[in-house]
PDB file of C-alpha atoms in Angstrom:
ATOM      1  CA  GLU A 945      22.747  -2.956   9.455  1.00  0.00           C
ATOM      2  CA  ALA A 946      20.210  -5.515   7.594  1.00  0.00           C
ATOM      3  CA  ASP A 947      18.944  -7.959  10.774  1.00  0.00           C
ATOM      4  CA  ILE A 948      17.350  -9.195   7.760  1.00  0.00           C
ATOM      5  CA  TYR A 949      19.464 -12.762   5.850  1.00  0.00           C
ATOM      6  CA  GLN A 950      18.701 -14.609   2.869  1.00  0.00           C
ATOM      7  CA  THR A 951      20.606 -17.724   1.757  1.00  0.00           C
ATOM      8  CA  PRO A 952      21.277 -18.231  -1.301  1.00  0.00           C
ATOM      9  CA  ARG A 953      22.977 -14.904  -2.470  1.00  0.00           C
ATOM     10  CA  TYR A 954      22.966 -16.388  -6.042  1.00  0.00           C
ATOM     11  CA  LEU A 955      21.363 -20.280  -7.171  1.00  0.00           C
ATOM     12  CA  VAL A 956      21.786 -21.672 -10.820  1.00  0.00           C
ATOM     13  CA  ILE A 957      19.895 -24.718 -11.065  1.00  0.00           C
ATOM     14  CA  GLY A 958      18.356 -26.502 -13.669  1.00  0.00           C
ATOM     15  CA  THR A 959      14.492 -27.056 -14.652  1.00  0.00           C
ATOM     16  CA  GLY A 960      12.169 -28.719 -12.951  1.00  0.00           C
ATOM     17  CA  LYS A 961      14.456 -28.667  -9.270  1.00  0.00           C
ATOM     18  CA  LYS A 962      12.615 -27.889  -6.089  1.00  0.00           C
ATOM     19  CA  ILE A 963      13.989 -25.137  -4.544  1.00  0.00           C
ATOM     20  CA  THR A 964      14.210 -23.434  -1.299  1.00  0.00           C
ATOM     21  CA  LEU A 965      14.528 -19.522  -0.374  1.00  0.00           C
ATOM     22  CA  GLU A 966      15.304 -18.918   3.216  1.00  0.00           C
ATOM     23  CA  CYS A 967      14.749 -15.929   4.745  1.00  0.00           C
ATOM     24  CA  SER A 968      15.186 -15.275   8.493  1.00  0.00           C
ATOM     25  CA  GLN A 969      15.138 -11.597  11.188  1.00  0.00           C
ATOM     26  CA  THR A 970      16.402 -11.256  14.390  1.00  0.00           C
ATOM     27  CA  MET A 971      14.392  -8.318  14.855  1.00  0.00           C
ATOM     28  CA  GLY A 972      10.856  -9.936  16.501  1.00  0.00           C
ATOM     29  CA  HIS A 973       8.504  -8.614  13.636  1.00  0.00           C
ATOM     30  CA  ASP A 974       5.230 -10.448  12.732  1.00  0.00           C
ATOM     31  CA  LYS A 975       5.101  -9.260   9.383  1.00  0.00           C
ATOM     32  CA  MET A 976       7.098 -10.509   6.450  1.00  0.00           C
ATOM     33  CA  TYR A 977       6.989 -10.204   2.898  1.00  0.00           C
ATOM     34  CA  TRP A 978       8.012 -11.888  -0.250  1.00  0.00           C
ATOM     35  CA  TYR A 979       8.426  -9.711  -3.386  1.00  0.00           C
ATOM     36  CA  GLN A 980      10.051 -10.357  -6.528  1.00  0.00           C
ATOM     37  CA  GLN A 981      12.049  -8.185  -9.442  1.00  0.00           C
ATOM     38  CA  ASP A 982      13.351  -8.222 -12.692  1.00  0.00           C
ATOM     39  CA  PRO A 983      16.790  -6.431 -13.223  1.00  0.00           C
ATOM     40  CA  GLY A 984      16.331  -2.678 -13.011  1.00  0.00           C
ATOM     41  CA  MET A 985      11.991  -3.045 -12.649  1.00  0.00           C
ATOM     42  CA  GLU A 986      10.171  -2.343 -10.347  1.00  0.00           C
ATOM     43  CA  LEU A 987       9.397  -4.942  -7.640  1.00  0.00           C
ATOM     44  CA  HIS A 988       5.682  -7.344  -6.713  1.00  0.00           C
ATOM     45  CA  LEU A 989       4.267  -8.386  -3.834  1.00  0.00           C
ATOM     46  CA  ILE A 990       3.826 -11.911  -4.264  1.00  0.00           C
ATOM     47  CA  HIS A 991       3.577 -13.475  -0.552  1.00  0.00           C
ATOM     48  CA  TYR A 992       3.652 -12.185   2.898  1.00  0.00           C
ATOM     49  CA  SER A 993       2.600 -13.268   6.504  1.00  0.00           C
ATOM     50  CA  TYR A 994       1.235 -10.914   9.349  1.00  0.00           C
ATOM     51  CA  GLY A 995       2.554 -14.359  11.724  1.00  0.00           C
ATOM     52  CA  VAL A 996       2.998 -17.640  12.156  1.00  0.00           C
ATOM     53  CA  ASN A 997       0.790 -19.939  10.563  1.00  0.00           C
ATOM     54  CA  SER A 998      -0.226 -16.849   8.794  1.00  0.00           C
ATOM     55  CA  THR A 999       0.321 -16.871   4.486  1.00  0.00           C
ATOM     56  CA  GLU A1000      -1.063 -14.756   2.146  1.00  0.00           C
ATOM     57  CA  LYS A1001      -0.700 -14.657  -1.446  1.00  0.00           C
ATOM     58  CA  GLY A1002       0.202 -11.155  -3.253  1.00  0.00           C
ATOM     59  CA  ASP A1003      -0.496  -9.024  -6.352  1.00  0.00           C
ATOM     60  CA  LEU A1004       1.571 -10.869  -8.938  1.00  0.00           C
ATOM     61  CA  SER A1005       0.715 -14.877  -9.646  1.00  0.00           C
ATOM     62  CA  SER A1006       3.158 -16.946  -8.749  1.00  0.00           C
ATOM     63  CA  GLU A1007       3.998 -20.526  -8.897  1.00  0.00           C
ATOM     64  CA  SER A1008       5.882 -20.503  -4.690  1.00  0.00           C
ATOM     65  CA  THR A1009       4.685 -21.477  -2.042  1.00  0.00           C
ATOM     66  CA  VAL A1010       5.702 -19.540   1.532  1.00  0.00           C
ATOM     67  CA  SER A1011       5.537 -20.924   5.275  1.00  0.00           C
ATOM     68  CA  ARG A1012       5.756 -19.110   8.533  1.00  0.00           C
ATOM     69  CA  ILE A1013       6.136 -21.411  11.544  1.00  0.00           C
ATOM     70  CA  ARG A1014       8.326 -19.532  13.364  1.00  0.00           C
ATOM     71  CA  THR A1015       8.392 -15.294  13.797  1.00  0.00           C
ATOM     72  CA  GLU A1016      12.036 -15.519  12.534  1.00  0.00           C
ATOM     73  CA  HIS A1017      11.565 -17.456   9.541  1.00  0.00           C
ATOM     74  CA  PHE A1018       9.611 -17.397   6.072  1.00  0.00           C
ATOM     75  CA  PRO A1019      10.943 -19.200   3.583  1.00  0.00           C
ATOM     76  CA  LEU A1020      10.065 -19.249  -0.163  1.00  0.00           C
ATOM     77  CA  THR A1021       9.844 -22.531  -2.385  1.00  0.00           C
ATOM     78  CA  LEU A1022       8.992 -23.737  -5.785  1.00  0.00           C
ATOM     79  CA  GLU A1023       8.174 -26.973  -6.263  1.00  0.00           C
ATOM     80  CA  SER A1024       9.452 -27.041 -10.009  1.00  0.00           C
ATOM     81  CA  ALA A1025      12.013 -24.510 -11.266  1.00  0.00           C
ATOM     82  CA  ARG A1026      11.197 -23.743 -15.192  1.00  0.00           C
ATOM     83  CA  PRO A1027      13.304 -20.394 -16.687  1.00  0.00           C
ATOM     84  CA  SER A1028      10.444 -18.083 -16.126  1.00  0.00           C
ATOM     85  CA  HIS A1029      11.226 -18.297 -12.207  1.00  0.00           C
ATOM     86  CA  THR A1030      14.586 -16.164 -13.217  1.00  0.00           C
ATOM     87  CA  SER A1031      14.412 -13.012 -11.348  1.00  0.00           C
ATOM     88  CA  GLN A1032      15.544 -12.283  -7.794  1.00  0.00           C
ATOM     89  CA  TYR A1033      13.759 -12.606  -4.671  1.00  0.00           C
ATOM     90  CA  LEU A1034      14.013  -9.494  -2.188  1.00  0.00           C
ATOM     91  CA  CYS A1035      12.343 -10.521   1.948  1.00  0.00           C
ATOM     92  CA  ALA A1036      11.637  -7.781   3.598  1.00  0.00           C
ATOM     93  CA  SER A1037      10.128  -7.314   7.002  1.00  0.00           C
ATOM     94  CA  TRP A1038       8.105  -4.505   8.366  1.00  0.00           C
ATOM     95  CA  ASP A1039       7.582  -3.205  12.357  1.00  0.00           C
ATOM     96  CA  GLY A1040       7.125   1.248  10.944  1.00  0.00           C
ATOM     97  CA  PRO A1041       7.437   3.152   9.017  1.00  0.00           C
ATOM     98  CA  GLY A1042       9.492   1.391   6.525  1.00  0.00           C
ATOM     99  CA  TYR A1043      10.551  -2.217   5.209  1.00  0.00           C
ATOM    100  CA  THR A1044      14.183  -3.862   5.784  1.00  0.00           C
ATOM    101  CA  PHE A1045      15.159  -5.781   2.855  1.00  0.00           C
ATOM    102  CA  GLY A1046      17.703  -8.493   2.716  1.00  0.00           C
ATOM    103  CA  SER A1047      20.126  -8.730   0.365  1.00  0.00           C
ATOM    104  CA  GLY A1048      18.479 -10.646  -1.819  1.00  0.00           C
ATOM    105  CA  THR A1049      18.566 -13.960  -3.738  1.00  0.00           C
ATOM    106  CA  ARG A1050      19.484 -13.939  -7.581  1.00  0.00           C
ATOM    107  CA  LEU A1051      17.813 -17.103  -9.122  1.00  0.00           C
ATOM    108  CA  THR A1052      18.979 -18.181 -12.959  1.00  0.00           C
ATOM    109  CA  VAL A1053      16.881 -21.884 -13.865  1.00  0.00           C
ATOM    110  CA  VAL A1054      18.482 -23.286 -16.461  1.00  0.00           C
TER     111      VAL A1054
ATOM    112  CA  GLY B 872      -5.413  -3.403  -9.061  1.00  0.00           C
ATOM    113  CA  GLN B 873      -3.662  -0.101  -7.379  1.00  0.00           C
ATOM    114  CA  GLN B 874      -0.998   1.208  -9.643  1.00  0.00           C
ATOM    115  CA  VAL B 875       1.834   3.460  -8.559  1.00  0.00           C
ATOM    116  CA  MET B 876       3.499   4.573 -12.158  1.00  0.00           C
ATOM    117  CA  GLN B 877       6.779   7.072 -12.016  1.00  0.00           C
ATOM    118  CA  ILE B 878       8.651   9.484 -14.042  1.00  0.00           C
ATOM    119  CA  PRO B 879      11.303   9.763 -15.254  1.00  0.00           C
ATOM    120  CA  GLN B 880      12.562   6.373 -15.851  1.00  0.00           C
ATOM    121  CA  TYR B 881      15.335   7.273 -16.066  1.00  0.00           C
ATOM    122  CA  GLN B 882      17.582  10.308 -15.859  1.00  0.00           C
ATOM    123  CA  HIS B 883      21.225  11.241 -16.546  1.00  0.00           C
ATOM    124  CA  VAL B 884      22.835  13.810 -15.235  1.00  0.00           C
ATOM    125  CA  GLN B 885      26.024  16.288 -14.843  1.00  0.00           C
ATOM    126  CA  GLU B 886      26.680  15.669 -10.707  1.00  0.00           C
ATOM    127  CA  GLY B 887      26.303  19.165  -9.318  1.00  0.00           C
ATOM    128  CA  GLU B 888      22.766  19.436 -11.226  1.00  0.00           C
ATOM    129  CA  ASP B 889      19.347  19.195  -9.603  1.00  0.00           C
ATOM    130  CA  PHE B 890      16.910  15.925  -9.881  1.00  0.00           C
ATOM    131  CA  THR B 891      13.605  15.548  -9.720  1.00  0.00           C
ATOM    132  CA  THR B 892      11.488  12.231 -10.073  1.00  0.00           C
ATOM    133  CA  TYR B 893       7.959  12.234  -9.757  1.00  0.00           C
ATOM    134  CA  CYS B 894       4.969   9.375  -8.396  1.00  0.00           C
ATOM    135  CA  ASN B 895       1.376   9.444  -9.332  1.00  0.00           C
ATOM    136  CA  SER B 896      -0.835   6.831  -8.054  1.00  0.00           C
ATOM    137  CA  SER B 897      -4.448   5.375  -9.173  1.00  0.00           C
ATOM    138  CA  THR B 898      -5.422   5.704  -5.530  1.00  0.00           C
ATOM    139  CA  THR B 899      -5.669   7.916  -2.730  1.00  0.00           C
ATOM    140  CA  LEU B 900      -2.697   6.959  -0.628  1.00  0.00           C
ATOM    141  CA  SER B 901      -2.909   6.007   3.369  1.00  0.00           C
ATOM    142  CA  ASN B 902       0.949   6.912   3.050  1.00  0.00           C
ATOM    143  CA  ILE B 903       4.015   6.745   1.017  1.00  0.00           C
ATOM    144  CA  GLN B 904       7.761   5.463   1.351  1.00  0.00           C
ATOM    145  CA  TRP B 905      10.924   6.242  -0.782  1.00  0.00           C
ATOM    146  CA  TYR B 906      13.390   3.785  -1.424  1.00  0.00           C
ATOM    147  CA  LYS B 907      17.001   3.787  -2.620  1.00  0.00           C
ATOM    148  CA  GLN B 908      18.275   0.700  -4.305  1.00  0.00           C
ATOM    149  CA  ARG B 909      22.009   1.051  -5.888  1.00  0.00           C
ATOM    150  CA  PRO B 910      23.297  -1.235  -8.610  1.00  0.00           C
ATOM    151  CA  GLY B 911      23.747  -5.433  -7.884  1.00  0.00           C
ATOM    152  CA  GLY B 912      21.401  -3.787  -4.219  1.00  0.00           C
ATOM    153  CA  HIS B 913      18.374  -4.257  -2.551  1.00  0.00           C
ATOM    154  CA  PRO B 914      16.166  -1.118  -1.755  1.00  0.00           C
ATOM    155  CA  VAL B 915      16.688   0.704   1.534  1.00  0.00           C
ATOM    156  CA  PHE B 916      14.327   2.333   3.282  1.00  0.00           C
ATOM    157  CA  LEU B 917      14.832   6.559   3.152  1.00  0.00           C
ATOM    158  CA  ILE B 918      11.242   8.250   4.524  1.00  0.00           C
ATOM    159  CA  GLN B 919       7.691   8.232   5.088  1.00  0.00           C
ATOM    160  CA  LEU B 920       4.954  11.116   4.676  1.00  0.00           C
ATOM    161  CA  VAL B 921       1.684  10.502   5.928  1.00  0.00           C
ATOM    162  CA  LYS B 922       0.093  14.025   6.178  1.00  0.00           C
ATOM    163  CA  SER B 923      -1.421  15.935   3.114  1.00  0.00           C
ATOM    164  CA  GLY B 924       0.729  18.475   1.583  1.00  0.00           C
ATOM    165  CA  GLU B 925       3.639  17.231   3.867  1.00  0.00           C
ATOM    166  CA  VAL B 926       7.145  18.067   3.056  1.00  0.00           C
ATOM    167  CA  LYS B 927      10.375  16.726   4.727  1.00  0.00           C
ATOM    168  CA  LYS B 928      13.997  17.205   3.646  1.00  0.00           C
ATOM    169  CA  GLN B 929      17.383  15.146   3.968  1.00  0.00           C
ATOM    170  CA  LYS B 930      20.220  17.512   3.534  1.00  0.00           C
ATOM    171  CA  ARG B 931      19.685  17.427  -0.044  1.00  0.00           C
ATOM    172  CA  LEU B 932      16.367  15.758  -0.649  1.00  0.00           C
ATOM    173  CA  THR B 933      13.026  17.125  -0.361  1.00  0.00           C
ATOM    174  CA  PHE B 934      10.262  14.609  -0.263  1.00  0.00           C
ATOM    175  CA  GLN B 935       6.692  16.198  -1.045  1.00  0.00           C
ATOM    176  CA  PHE B 936       3.541  14.654  -0.278  1.00  0.00           C
ATOM    177  CA  GLY B 937       0.209  15.491  -2.801  1.00  0.00           C
ATOM    178  CA  GLU B 938      -2.326  17.685  -1.364  1.00  0.00           C
ATOM    179  CA  ALA B 939      -5.277  14.674  -2.268  1.00  0.00           C
ATOM    180  CA  LYS B 940      -2.404  11.955  -1.358  1.00  0.00           C
ATOM    181  CA  LYS B 941      -2.609  10.978  -4.703  1.00  0.00           C
ATOM    182  CA  ASN B 942       1.486  11.833  -6.217  1.00  0.00           C
ATOM    183  CA  SER B 943       4.821  12.123  -3.957  1.00  0.00           C
ATOM    184  CA  SER B 944       8.172  14.210  -6.270  1.00  0.00           C
ATOM    185  CA  LEU B 945      11.430  13.546  -4.494  1.00  0.00           C
ATOM    186  CA  HIS B 946      14.104  16.341  -5.202  1.00  0.00           C
ATOM    187  CA  ILE B 947      17.659  16.389  -5.359  1.00  0.00           C
ATOM    188  CA  THR B 948      19.792  19.606  -4.922  1.00  0.00           C
ATOM    189  CA  ALA B 949      23.360  19.329  -6.874  1.00  0.00           C
ATOM    190  CA  THR B 950      23.487  16.358  -7.855  1.00  0.00           C
ATOM    191  CA  GLN B 951      26.769  13.837  -6.607  1.00  0.00           C
ATOM    192  CA  THR B 952      27.857  10.425  -7.632  1.00  0.00           C
ATOM    193  CA  THR B 953      26.518   8.915  -4.592  1.00  0.00           C
ATOM    194  CA  ASP B 954      23.327   9.087  -5.702  1.00  0.00           C
ATOM    195  CA  VAL B 955      23.182   7.254  -8.752  1.00  0.00           C
ATOM    196  CA  GLY B 956      20.477   4.366  -8.240  1.00  0.00           C
ATOM    197  CA  THR B 957      17.066   3.287  -8.364  1.00  0.00           C
ATOM    198  CA  TYR B 958      14.391   5.440  -6.677  1.00  0.00           C
ATOM    199  CA  PHE B 959      11.232   3.839  -5.837  1.00  0.00           C
ATOM    200  CA  CYS B 960       8.105   5.502  -4.592  1.00  0.00           C
ATOM    201  CA  ALA B 961       5.712   2.982  -2.254  1.00  0.00           C
ATOM    202  CA  GLY B 962       2.486   3.818  -1.318  1.00  0.00           C
ATOM    203  CA  ASP B 963      -0.170   2.216   1.265  1.00  0.00           C
ATOM    204  CA  THR B 964      -3.337   2.261   0.997  1.00  0.00           C
ATOM    205  CA  GLY B 965      -3.655   1.346   4.321  1.00  0.00           C
ATOM    206  CA  THR B 966      -4.171  -2.359   4.368  1.00  0.00           C
ATOM    207  CA  ALA B 967      -1.701  -3.898   6.255  1.00  0.00           C
ATOM    208  CA  SER B 968       1.510  -1.761   6.075  1.00  0.00           C
ATOM    209  CA  LYS B 969       0.929  -3.845   2.024  1.00  0.00           C
ATOM    210  CA  LEU B 970       3.051  -2.053  -0.044  1.00  0.00           C
ATOM    211  CA  THR B 971       2.544  -1.158  -4.134  1.00  0.00           C
ATOM    212  CA  PHE B 972       5.965   0.095  -5.508  1.00  0.00           C
ATOM    213  CA  GLY B 973       6.289   2.228  -8.289  1.00  0.00           C
ATOM    214  CA  THR B 974       8.080   1.628 -11.502  1.00  0.00           C
ATOM    215  CA  GLY B 975      11.205   3.300 -10.141  1.00  0.00           C
ATOM    216  CA  THR B 976      12.837   5.846 -11.641  1.00  0.00           C
ATOM    217  CA  ARG B 977      17.173   5.177 -12.531  1.00  0.00           C
ATOM    218  CA  LEU B 978      19.810   7.803 -11.948  1.00  0.00           C
ATOM    219  CA  GLN B 979      22.786   8.112 -13.360  1.00  0.00           C
ATOM    220  CA  VAL B 980      25.230  11.022 -12.157  1.00  0.00           C
ATOM    221  CA  THR B 981      28.577  12.029 -14.271  1.00  0.00           C
ATOM    222  CA  LEU B 982      31.596  14.644 -13.710  1.00  0.00           C
TER     223      LEU B 982
END
């Protein structure tokens, strides 16, 4: 089963709130990723990391930020949530050949 | 930037019929991967193809990688209701395992 955990599974918050989406993996993988996916649509890479203290922005511009101070932990933060941030956020890690995804966080900003 | 398109966007088949989804990249790929996402779920890795012209089979699923390493296909023989979901291809141009996902094909199977 999946060794990558995301919390919360569902989140409904008000506009302007600061939120952090948690992602942890127990596999010791260096490479981790955040994807954003609207319902029924493709996945867009928003952040990735190749190891501790390494973070890069992905192909899709995002107002979120990430940090990687421990190998197993890759949280994503939104300083001020807006309705346009409503989406599913998927965390993944990689050690070949394919990605392992977490169950995702479905975020709704009202 | 790199684009990965899939067709069809949606297909509805009767159980027992075959299904094929096609994946096309705007750039040459070092490898291509396929994922399945069940409704309400997260993508699950199915397979990776690396060599030009490679063909791999997993039970009723057959995966192909094109000779130019810019396209791929997934064929399911005799679909079952358990095949329902969205199938994504994902291309890696070799830049440190950063995947670009395709637009996906949603498969619906009815009895």
